[in-house]
GROMACS .gro file of C-alpha atoms in nm:
model
  422
    1MET     CA    1   0.711   8.982  -4.467
    2SER     CA    2   0.949   8.904  -4.199
    3ILE     CA    3   1.228   8.627  -4.215
    4VAL     CA    4   1.134   8.290  -4.011
    5LYS     CA    5   1.504   8.252  -3.841
    6TYR     CA    6   1.509   7.876  -3.709
    7THR     CA    7   1.793   7.726  -3.511
    8VAL     CA    8   1.919   7.348  -3.442
    9ILE     CA    9   2.107   7.238  -3.181
   10GLY     CA   10   2.350   6.961  -3.285
   11GLY     CA   11   2.559   6.888  -3.612
   12GLY     CA   12   2.534   6.483  -3.567
   13ILE     CA   13   2.359   6.336  -3.905
   14ASN     CA   14   2.054   6.418  -3.783
   15GLY     CA   15   2.047   6.804  -3.648
   16LEU     CA   16   2.205   6.829  -4.019
   17ALA     CA   17   1.927   6.631  -4.181
   18VAL     CA   18   1.710   6.888  -4.072
   19ALA     CA   19   1.880   7.237  -4.119
   20ARG     CA   20   1.904   7.099  -4.462
   21GLN     CA   21   1.531   7.017  -4.485
   22LEU     CA   22   1.476   7.319  -4.332
   23LEU     CA   23   1.635   7.513  -4.603
   24ILE     CA   24   1.456   7.311  -4.915
   25ASP     CA   25   1.086   7.397  -4.759
   26HIS     CA   26   1.170   7.728  -4.641
   27PRO     CA   27   1.456   7.878  -4.879
   28ASN     CA   28   1.370   8.215  -4.757
   29ALA     CA   29   1.444   8.153  -4.445
   30GLU     CA   30   1.727   8.171  -4.250
   31VAL     CA   31   1.856   7.921  -4.062
   32THR     CA   32   2.142   7.845  -3.803
   33LEU     CA   33   2.316   7.517  -3.656
   34PHE     CA   34   2.505   7.505  -3.328
   35GLU     CA   35   2.756   7.223  -3.302
   36LYS     CA   36   2.961   7.217  -2.971
   37GLU     CA   37   3.279   7.025  -3.162
   38SER     CA   38   3.507   7.221  -3.391
   39SER     CA   39   3.356   7.022  -3.705
   40VAL     CA   40   3.041   6.833  -3.735
   41ALA     CA   41   2.983   6.453  -3.696
   42GLN     CA   42   3.204   6.397  -3.403
   43HIS     CA   43   3.013   6.176  -3.165
   44GLN     CA   44   2.733   5.883  -3.261
   45THR     CA   45   2.756   6.016  -3.655
   46SER     CA   46   3.094   5.888  -3.688
   47HIS     CA   47   3.094   5.615  -3.426
   48ASN     CA   48   2.898   5.302  -3.534
   49SER     CA   49   2.846   5.035  -3.761
   50GLY     CA   50   2.725   5.219  -4.124
   51VAL     CA   51   2.455   4.993  -4.201
   52VAL     CA   52   2.145   5.109  -4.347
   53HIS     CA   53   1.926   4.895  -4.183
   54ALA     CA   54   1.629   4.714  -4.371
   55GLY     CA   55   1.391   4.725  -4.151
   56LEU     CA   56   1.362   4.408  -3.987
   57TYR     CA   57   1.349   4.450  -3.663
   58TYR     CA   58   1.043   4.794  -3.586
   59ALA     CA   59   0.685   4.718  -3.501
   60LYS     CA   60   0.435   4.788  -3.817
   61GLY     CA   61   0.269   5.097  -3.770
   62SER     CA   62   0.593   5.221  -3.505
   63LEU     CA   63   0.749   5.545  -3.614
   64LYS     CA   64   1.044   5.360  -3.639
   65ALA     CA   65   0.975   5.102  -3.921
   66ARG     CA   66   0.783   5.414  -4.103
   67LEU     CA   67   1.067   5.670  -4.076
   68CYS     CA   68   1.365   5.365  -4.161
   69ARG     CA   69   1.179   5.255  -4.479
   70ARG     CA   70   1.151   5.599  -4.583
   71GLY     CA   71   1.517   5.675  -4.487
   72VAL     CA   72   1.657   5.386  -4.679
   73HIS     CA   73   1.526   5.511  -5.011
   74LEU     CA   74   1.635   5.929  -4.917
   75VAL     CA   75   2.003   5.738  -4.784
   76LYS     CA   76   2.038   5.574  -5.112
   77GLU     CA   77   1.934   5.838  -5.336
   78TYR     CA   78   2.140   6.084  -5.178
   79CYS     CA   79   2.485   5.900  -5.188
   80GLU     CA   80   2.399   5.829  -5.560
   81ALA     CA   81   2.338   6.233  -5.634
   82ASN     CA   82   2.679   6.296  -5.442
   83ASP     CA   83   2.851   5.981  -5.553
   84LEU     CA   84   2.921   5.853  -5.187
   85PRO     CA   85   2.964   5.507  -5.180
   86TYR     CA   86   2.682   5.287  -5.069
   87ASP     CA   87   2.708   4.856  -5.086
   88GLN     CA   88   2.439   4.716  -5.080
   89CYS     CA   89   2.608   4.371  -4.929
   90GLY     CA   90   2.299   4.210  -4.773
   91LYS     CA   91   2.271   4.096  -4.442
   92LEU     CA   92   2.194   3.728  -4.259
   93VAL     CA   93   1.952   3.695  -3.949
   94VAL     CA   94   2.117   3.311  -3.871
   95ALA     CA   95   1.919   3.035  -3.613
   96LEU     CA   96   2.117   2.826  -3.457
   97THR     CA   97   1.870   2.618  -3.240
   98GLU     CA   98   1.493   2.528  -3.309
   99VAL     CA   99   1.366   2.789  -3.094
  100GLU     CA  100   1.590   3.069  -3.263
  101VAL     CA  101   1.401   2.932  -3.547
  102GLU     CA  102   1.072   3.053  -3.427
  103ARG     CA  103   1.179   3.385  -3.349
  104LEU     CA  104   1.376   3.404  -3.682
  105LYS     CA  105   0.973   3.338  -3.861
  106ARG     CA  106   0.858   3.624  -3.643
  107LEU     CA  107   1.130   3.876  -3.779
  108TYR     CA  108   1.037   3.726  -4.115
  109GLN     CA  109   0.640   3.851  -4.072
  110ILE     CA  110   0.766   4.152  -3.967
  111ALA     CA  111   1.005   4.210  -4.252
  112LEU     CA  112   0.699   4.160  -4.452
  113ASP     CA  113   0.495   4.407  -4.266
  114ASN     CA  114   0.743   4.658  -4.329
  115GLU     CA  115   0.711   4.582  -4.728
  116VAL     CA  116   1.143   4.523  -4.660
  117PRO     CA  117   1.232   4.456  -5.012
  118ASP     CA  118   1.320   4.081  -5.139
  119VAL     CA  119   1.350   3.865  -4.792
  120CYS     CA  120   1.334   3.525  -4.799
  121MET     CA  121   1.376   3.268  -4.555
  122LEU     CA  122   1.672   3.026  -4.616
  123TYR     CA  123   1.751   2.662  -4.450
  124GLY     CA  124   2.051   2.414  -4.402
  125ASP     CA  125   2.292   2.496  -4.718
  126GLU     CA  126   2.070   2.777  -4.879
  127ILE     CA  127   2.227   2.956  -4.655
  128LYS     CA  128   2.613   2.884  -4.841
  129LYS     CA  129   2.457   2.999  -5.134
  130VAL     CA  130   2.439   3.347  -4.994
  131GLU     CA  131   2.743   3.342  -4.706
  132PRO     CA  132   2.966   3.023  -4.803
  133ASN     CA  133   3.138   3.006  -4.452
  134CYS     CA  134   2.782   3.088  -4.230
  135ILE     CA  135   2.638   2.802  -4.040
  136GLY     CA  136   2.301   2.780  -3.956
  137ILE     CA  137   1.950   2.566  -3.874
  138ALA     CA  138   1.766   2.835  -4.071
  139ALA     CA  139   1.814   3.268  -4.199
  140LEU     CA  140   1.655   3.581  -4.254
  141HIS     CA  141   1.793   3.712  -4.608
  142SER     CA  142   1.777   4.065  -4.658
  143PRO     CA  143   1.939   4.101  -4.962
  144THR     CA  144   1.881   4.519  -4.973
  145THR     CA  145   2.074   4.585  -4.639
  146ALA     CA  146   2.340   4.857  -4.717
  147ILE     CA  147   2.622   4.970  -4.558
  148VAL     CA  148   2.747   5.323  -4.576
  149SER     CA  149   3.006   5.630  -4.382
  150TYR     CA  150   2.772   5.839  -4.203
  151GLU     CA  151   3.030   6.088  -4.153
  152SER     CA  152   3.090   6.131  -4.495
  153ILE     CA  153   2.725   6.185  -4.562
  154ALA     CA  154   2.686   6.410  -4.281
  155LYS     CA  155   2.988   6.633  -4.388
  156GLN     CA  156   2.840   6.656  -4.714
  157ILE     CA  157   2.500   6.771  -4.555
  158ALA     CA  158   2.693   6.996  -4.355
  159LYS     CA  159   2.830   7.140  -4.751
  160ASP     CA  160   2.499   7.173  -4.861
  161ILE     CA  161   2.374   7.378  -4.588
  162ILE     CA  162   2.614   7.600  -4.628
  163ALA     CA  163   2.615   7.592  -5.001
  164LYS     CA  164   2.207   7.684  -4.959
  165GLY     CA  165   2.252   8.017  -4.721
  166GLY     CA  166   2.228   7.851  -4.402
  167LYS     CA  167   2.507   7.865  -4.090
  168ILE     CA  168   2.705   7.641  -3.918
  169GLN     CA  169   2.828   7.716  -3.606
  170LEU     CA  170   3.113   7.542  -3.454
  171SER     CA  171   3.261   7.517  -3.119
  172ALA     CA  172   2.947   7.648  -3.012
  173GLU     CA  173   2.801   7.472  -2.695
  174VAL     CA  174   2.438   7.542  -2.599
  175LYS     CA  175   2.351   7.500  -2.262
  176GLU     CA  176   1.930   7.641  -2.249
  177LEU     CA  177   1.681   7.716  -2.494
  178LYS     CA  178   1.466   8.010  -2.363
  179ASN     CA  179   1.141   7.999  -2.513
  180ASN     CA  180   0.982   8.374  -2.476
  181ALA     CA  181   0.635   8.432  -2.580
  182ASP     CA  182   0.712   8.577  -2.941
  183SER     CA  183   1.122   8.446  -2.965
  184ILE     CA  184   1.353   8.188  -2.875
  185GLN     CA  185   1.669   8.294  -2.734
  186ILE     CA  186   1.982   8.090  -2.709
  187ILE     CA  187   2.206   8.079  -2.386
  188MET     CA  188   2.549   7.956  -2.418
  189LYS     CA  189   2.733   7.712  -2.211
  190ASP     CA  190   2.945   7.991  -2.077
  191GLY     CA  191   2.573   8.196  -1.998
  192SER     CA  192   2.606   8.413  -2.240
  193VAL     CA  193   2.303   8.505  -2.447
  194TYR     CA  194   2.335   8.486  -2.831
  195PRO     CA  195   2.271   8.798  -2.973
  196GLU     CA  196   2.045   8.693  -3.216
  197THR     CA  197   1.716   8.512  -3.176
  198PHE     CA  198   1.442   8.256  -3.364
  199ASN     CA  199   1.137   8.189  -3.422
  200TYR     CA  200   1.198   7.807  -3.406
  201ALA     CA  201   1.407   7.568  -3.270
  202VAL     CA  202   1.508   7.188  -3.323
  203SER     CA  203   1.728   7.005  -3.059
  204CYS     CA  204   1.900   6.719  -3.231
  205ALA     CA  205   2.174   6.696  -2.892
  206GLY     CA  206   2.230   6.359  -2.897
  207LEU     CA  207   2.435   6.206  -2.630
  208GLN     CA  208   2.307   6.528  -2.408
  209SER     CA  209   1.927   6.577  -2.536
  210ASP     CA  210   1.816   6.488  -2.200
  211ARG     CA  211   1.986   6.753  -2.035
  212LEU     CA  212   1.916   7.045  -2.289
  213ALA     CA  213   1.556   6.967  -2.307
  214LYS     CA  214   1.521   6.989  -1.971
  215ASN     CA  215   1.712   7.298  -1.919
  216SER     CA  216   1.512   7.414  -2.197
  217GLY     CA  217   1.127   7.321  -2.035
  218ASP     CA  218   1.052   6.995  -2.163
  219GLU     CA  219   0.983   6.661  -1.900
  220ALA     CA  220   1.312   6.508  -1.733
  221ASN     CA  221   1.207   6.171  -1.879
  222PRO     CA  222   1.303   5.959  -2.043
  223LYS     CA  223   1.702   5.997  -1.918
  224ILE     CA  224   2.021   5.901  -2.123
  225VAL     CA  225   2.195   5.645  -1.983
  226PRO     CA  226   2.536   5.581  -2.246
  227PHE     CA  227   2.629   5.191  -2.325
  228PHE     CA  228   2.950   5.148  -2.526
  229GLY     CA  229   2.966   4.903  -2.783
  230GLN     CA  230   3.332   4.782  -2.853
  231TYR     CA  231   3.392   4.695  -3.208
  232PHE     CA  232   3.698   4.452  -3.333
  233VAL     CA  233   3.837   4.455  -3.667
  234LEU     CA  234   3.957   4.107  -3.860
  235ASP     CA  235   4.313   4.097  -3.971
  236ASP     CA  236   4.319   4.142  -4.351
  237GLN     CA  237   4.406   3.776  -4.387
  238PHE     CA  238   4.002   3.715  -4.234
  239THR     CA  239   3.789   3.970  -4.400
  240ASN     CA  240   3.718   3.778  -4.719
  241ASP     CA  241   3.578   3.461  -4.523
  242VAL     CA  242   3.252   3.700  -4.448
  243LYS     CA  243   3.069   3.891  -4.774
  244GLY     CA  244   2.833   4.086  -4.609
  245LEU     CA  245   2.651   4.109  -4.279
  246ILE     CA  246   2.563   3.834  -4.055
  247TYR     CA  247   2.347   3.890  -3.739
  248PRO     CA  248   2.248   3.650  -3.457
  249VAL     CA  249   1.839   3.611  -3.354
  250PRO     CA  250   1.783   3.881  -3.113
  251ASP     CA  251   1.666   3.692  -2.769
  252PRO     CA  252   1.365   3.901  -2.611
  253LYS     CA  253   1.560   3.834  -2.250
  254TYR     CA  254   1.834   4.075  -2.347
  255PRO     CA  255   1.846   4.419  -2.437
  256PHE     CA  256   2.094   4.455  -2.685
  257LEU     CA  257   2.100   4.218  -3.042
  258GLY     CA  258   2.458   4.061  -2.963
  259VAL     CA  259   2.740   4.031  -3.090
  260HIS     CA  260   2.785   4.012  -3.531
  261PHE     CA  261   2.961   4.051  -3.850
  262THR     CA  262   2.963   4.397  -3.964
  263LYS     CA  263   3.123   4.486  -4.295
  264ARG     CA  264   3.292   4.840  -4.351
  265ILE     CA  265   3.239   5.073  -4.617
  266ASP     CA  266   3.590   5.048  -4.645
  267GLY     CA  267   3.569   4.702  -4.696
  268LYS     CA  268   3.714   4.602  -4.367
  269MET     CA  269   3.519   4.345  -4.161
  270THR     CA  270   3.403   4.417  -3.782
  271ILE     CA  271   3.268   4.181  -3.539
  272GLY     CA  272   3.087   4.366  -3.234
  273PRO     CA  273   2.925   4.552  -3.086
  274ASN     CA  274   2.874   4.411  -2.717
  275ALA     CA  275   2.683   4.657  -2.468
  276PHE     CA  276   2.787   4.783  -2.165
  277LEU     CA  277   2.754   5.056  -1.940
  278SER     CA  278   2.970   5.329  -1.995
  279LEU     CA  279   3.188   5.564  -1.724
  280GLY     CA  280   3.106   5.882  -1.950
  281ARG     CA  281   2.868   6.019  -2.241
  282GLU     CA  282   3.107   6.078  -2.444
  283ASN     CA  283   3.431   5.808  -2.335
  284TYR     CA  284   3.500   5.678  -2.657
  285THR     CA  285   3.881   5.542  -2.576
  286GLY     CA  286   3.694   5.361  -2.274
  287LYS     CA  287   4.015   5.437  -2.053
  288ASN     CA  288   3.843   5.848  -1.910
  289PHE     CA  289   3.522   5.867  -1.654
  290ASN     CA  290   3.294   6.155  -1.578
  291PHE     CA  291   3.183   6.164  -1.232
  292LYS     CA  292   2.895   6.412  -1.382
  293ASP     CA  293   2.762   6.144  -1.591
  294ILE     CA  294   2.838   5.832  -1.345
  295THR     CA  295   2.635   6.050  -1.123
  296ASP     CA  296   2.355   6.127  -1.323
  297TYR     CA  297   2.243   5.753  -1.360
  298LEU     CA  298   2.331   5.590  -1.042
  299VAL     CA  299   2.087   5.864  -0.875
  300TYR     CA  300   1.802   5.791  -1.130
  301PRO     CA  301   1.565   5.514  -0.994
  302GLY     CA  302   1.513   5.370  -1.372
  303PHE     CA  303   1.874   5.287  -1.385
  304TRP     CA  304   1.857   5.046  -1.097
  305ARG     CA  305   1.515   4.903  -1.179
  306PHE     CA  306   1.685   4.821  -1.544
  307SER     CA  307   2.002   4.667  -1.403
  308PHE     CA  308   1.843   4.428  -1.140
  309ARG     CA  309   1.619   4.289  -1.433
  310ASN     CA  310   1.891   4.241  -1.653
  311ILE     CA  311   2.168   4.064  -1.430
  312PRO     CA  312   2.201   3.767  -1.666
  313ALA     CA  313   2.257   4.037  -2.000
  314ALA     CA  314   2.498   4.188  -1.786
  315ILE     CA  315   2.719   3.910  -1.712
  316ARG     CA  316   2.682   3.830  -2.049
  317GLU     CA  317   2.809   4.113  -2.140
  318SER     CA  318   3.059   4.154  -1.957
  319LYS     CA  319   3.193   3.877  -2.050
  320THR     CA  320   3.293   4.014  -2.412
  321VAL     CA  321   3.403   4.345  -2.201
  322LEU     CA  322   3.700   4.125  -1.978
  323SER     CA  323   3.754   3.853  -2.242
  324GLN     CA  324   3.877   3.924  -2.591
  325GLN     CA  325   3.862   3.530  -2.694
  326THR     CA  326   3.495   3.517  -2.553
  327PHE     CA  327   3.411   3.817  -2.755
  328ILE     CA  328   3.562   3.623  -3.052
  329ASP     CA  329   3.388   3.271  -2.983
  330GLU     CA  330   3.058   3.451  -2.985
  331CYS     CA  331   3.117   3.524  -3.391
  332VAL     CA  332   3.251   3.184  -3.449
  333LYS     CA  333   2.921   3.043  -3.390
  334TYR     CA  334   2.833   3.105  -3.682
  335VAL     CA  335   3.145   3.141  -3.879
  336PRO     CA  336   3.386   2.835  -3.762
  337SER     CA  337   3.637   2.880  -4.069
  338LEU     CA  338   3.743   3.201  -3.851
  339SER     CA  339   3.829   3.011  -3.519
  340ASN     CA  340   4.168   3.115  -3.548
  341MET     CA  341   4.080   3.461  -3.643
  342THR     CA  342   4.268   3.798  -3.520
  343VAL     CA  343   4.163   4.107  -3.449
  344LYS     CA  344   4.256   4.462  -3.362
  345PRO     CA  345   4.045   4.693  -3.177
  346ALA     CA  346   3.832   4.976  -3.323
  347THR     CA  347   3.705   5.305  -3.167
  348ARG     CA  348   3.417   5.248  -2.947
  349GLY     CA  349   3.042   5.383  -3.000
  350ILE     CA  350   2.823   5.493  -2.774
  351ARG     CA  351   2.491   5.456  -2.754
  352ALA     CA  352   2.226   5.729  -2.635
  353GLN     CA  353   1.964   5.493  -2.482
  354ALA     CA  354   1.686   5.645  -2.348
  355MET     CA  355   1.528   5.502  -2.032
  356ASN     CA  356   1.188   5.529  -1.857
  357ARG     CA  357   1.174   5.549  -1.478
  358ASP     CA  358   1.011   5.233  -1.409
  359GLY     CA  359   1.360   5.073  -1.586
  360SER     CA  360   1.159   5.024  -1.942
  361LEU     CA  361   1.426   5.050  -2.217
  362VAL     CA  362   1.259   5.325  -2.492
  363ASP     CA  363   1.229   5.145  -2.795
  364ASP     CA  364   1.072   5.384  -3.074
  365PHE     CA  365   1.144   5.756  -3.199
  366VAL     CA  366   1.078   5.981  -2.916
  367ILE     CA  367   1.033   6.351  -3.113
  368ARG     CA  368   0.842   6.600  -2.831
  369LYS     CA  369   0.703   6.987  -2.875
  370GLU     CA  370   0.744   7.221  -2.604
  371GLY     CA  371   0.601   7.546  -2.740
  372ASN     CA  372   0.765   7.664  -3.043
  373ILE     CA  373   1.088   7.398  -2.933
  374THR     CA  374   1.091   7.011  -3.108
  375HIS     CA  375   1.303   6.776  -2.927
  376ILE     CA  376   1.464   6.435  -3.038
  377ARG     CA  377   1.431   6.290  -2.698
  378ASN     CA  378   1.522   5.905  -2.860
  379ALA     CA  379   1.667   5.804  -3.191
  380PRO     CA  380   1.873   5.495  -3.141
  381SER     CA  381   1.916   5.264  -3.410
  382PRO     CA  382   1.777   5.279  -3.705
  383GLY     CA  383   1.773   5.685  -3.609
  384ALA     CA  384   2.091   5.708  -3.885
  385THR     CA  385   1.990   5.513  -4.077
  386SER     CA  386   1.636   5.737  -4.028
  387SER     CA  387   1.798   6.072  -4.005
  388LEU     CA  388   1.702   6.190  -4.367
  389ALA     CA  389   1.316   6.100  -4.275
  390ILE     CA  390   1.333   6.198  -3.936
  391ALA     CA  391   1.429   6.533  -4.107
  392GLU     CA  392   1.117   6.527  -4.347
  393TYR     CA  393   0.887   6.412  -4.044
  394ILE     CA  394   1.035   6.675  -3.830
  395VAL     CA  395   0.983   6.951  -4.066
  396ARG     CA  396   0.678   6.881  -4.262
  397GLU     CA  397   0.443   6.806  -3.982
  398VAL     CA  398   0.598   6.833  -3.618
  399MET     CA  399   0.680   7.159  -3.710
  400GLN     CA  400   0.455   7.277  -3.982
  401THR     CA  401   0.155   7.245  -3.736
  402MET     CA  402   0.366   7.416  -3.472
  403GLU     CA  403   0.412   7.698  -3.792
  404ALA     CA  404   0.014   7.657  -3.878
  405LYS     CA  405  -0.087   7.750  -3.515
  406ALA     CA  406   0.140   8.055  -3.474
  407THR     CA  407  -0.040   8.176  -3.797
  408VAL     CA  408  -0.395   8.128  -3.625
  409ASP     CA  409  -0.305   8.344  -3.337
  410ALA     CA  410  -0.145   8.607  -3.532
  411ASN     CA  411  -0.418   8.645  -3.817
  412ASP     CA  412  -0.743   8.475  -3.614
  413THR     CA  413  -0.820   8.275  -3.884
  414SER     CA  414  -0.827   7.872  -3.903
  415ILE     CA  415  -0.554   7.631  -3.908
  416GLU     CA  416  -0.672   7.442  -4.246
  417MET     CA  417  -0.633   7.782  -4.379
  418ALA     CA  418  -0.290   7.866  -4.188
  419VAL     CA  419  -0.153   7.489  -4.323
  420GLN     CA  420  -0.284   7.549  -4.691
  421GLY     CA  421  -0.120   7.876  -4.700
  422SER     CA  422   0.224   7.774  -4.551
   0.00000   0.00000   0.00000
């Protein structure tokens, strides 16, 4: 019996999780992961808030809701098994107006629908029992929301892959996956063909996912449009004014969540992020620009449709980009004791936002097959929380269907028999 060969493109937490899951479910297979950087977890995985989201925002029945709830369990279990820090610090979503209270009640119902444990509504002074310095009319309390270091988790997963016999090819940027009749070829950035071929491939290319997918025969849409999110770290003397996470109530008029307090796993407290158009898909310093990336979204019809519909949001976000004090003032609304806080800039994150041609933002996860290639086309927040569950879903559902069909084609038998024998 020939050995089945899998390749995974992308060494972020999703790509690493998929490679690990393949080795767990198919221990006799060969798994090779390609990562363009000199080490894993160099992009979105190490440039995010570190929150393990409980599932407060995601519509019942969506892939996000399902995989987030499963992902929380798997991330916690993985951290415990590998002695990685997991701080269940809890989260408040705080309403400052009666209008926000009504929105908050709808969030509460979503949380109940998603079976988020121990969520409850708090009113008035009840809020101070959780966050003594926080003010608000009402709040949704999620005590099981947690924080981790996704970079540490990703690097541990990389060690697991090597220990299980997998390969990680670093400094190896893939330009195209060529889906032939009986094999998949890897075309590298320099145009060379990787000497091995593979039976199945999974593309987890994050900020470059649309480009790799299009080069490999998938649809051009959705397009990735990069938005940066700036965080600031509170100076140490202000850190203890907030115990966990304090978020605003999402406003349906705006496409992004808004500035909030987020505790980090190292004990530091941050405020952020804002959300504004980035001048490059990997422009983490904010000091550079990438002409190709900028041109890519400027010529995309969906970008202009989105922009014209969201002028008020752009004005709101631009204020926090231009003025650090405006950024701080947004947070002080919830914790007035921090009106004199001082902060320092932290590294930016860049959101790989998938956008449709009509200008709508893609909300749910998008995982799509093209022949024997599976593409993760959209995995925004809670993508990191859901990473281990996304891996299970791809390997045990999406790819199993592909493998079952391949067995049918080879043996002229039924899909049911192929699945049972896989």
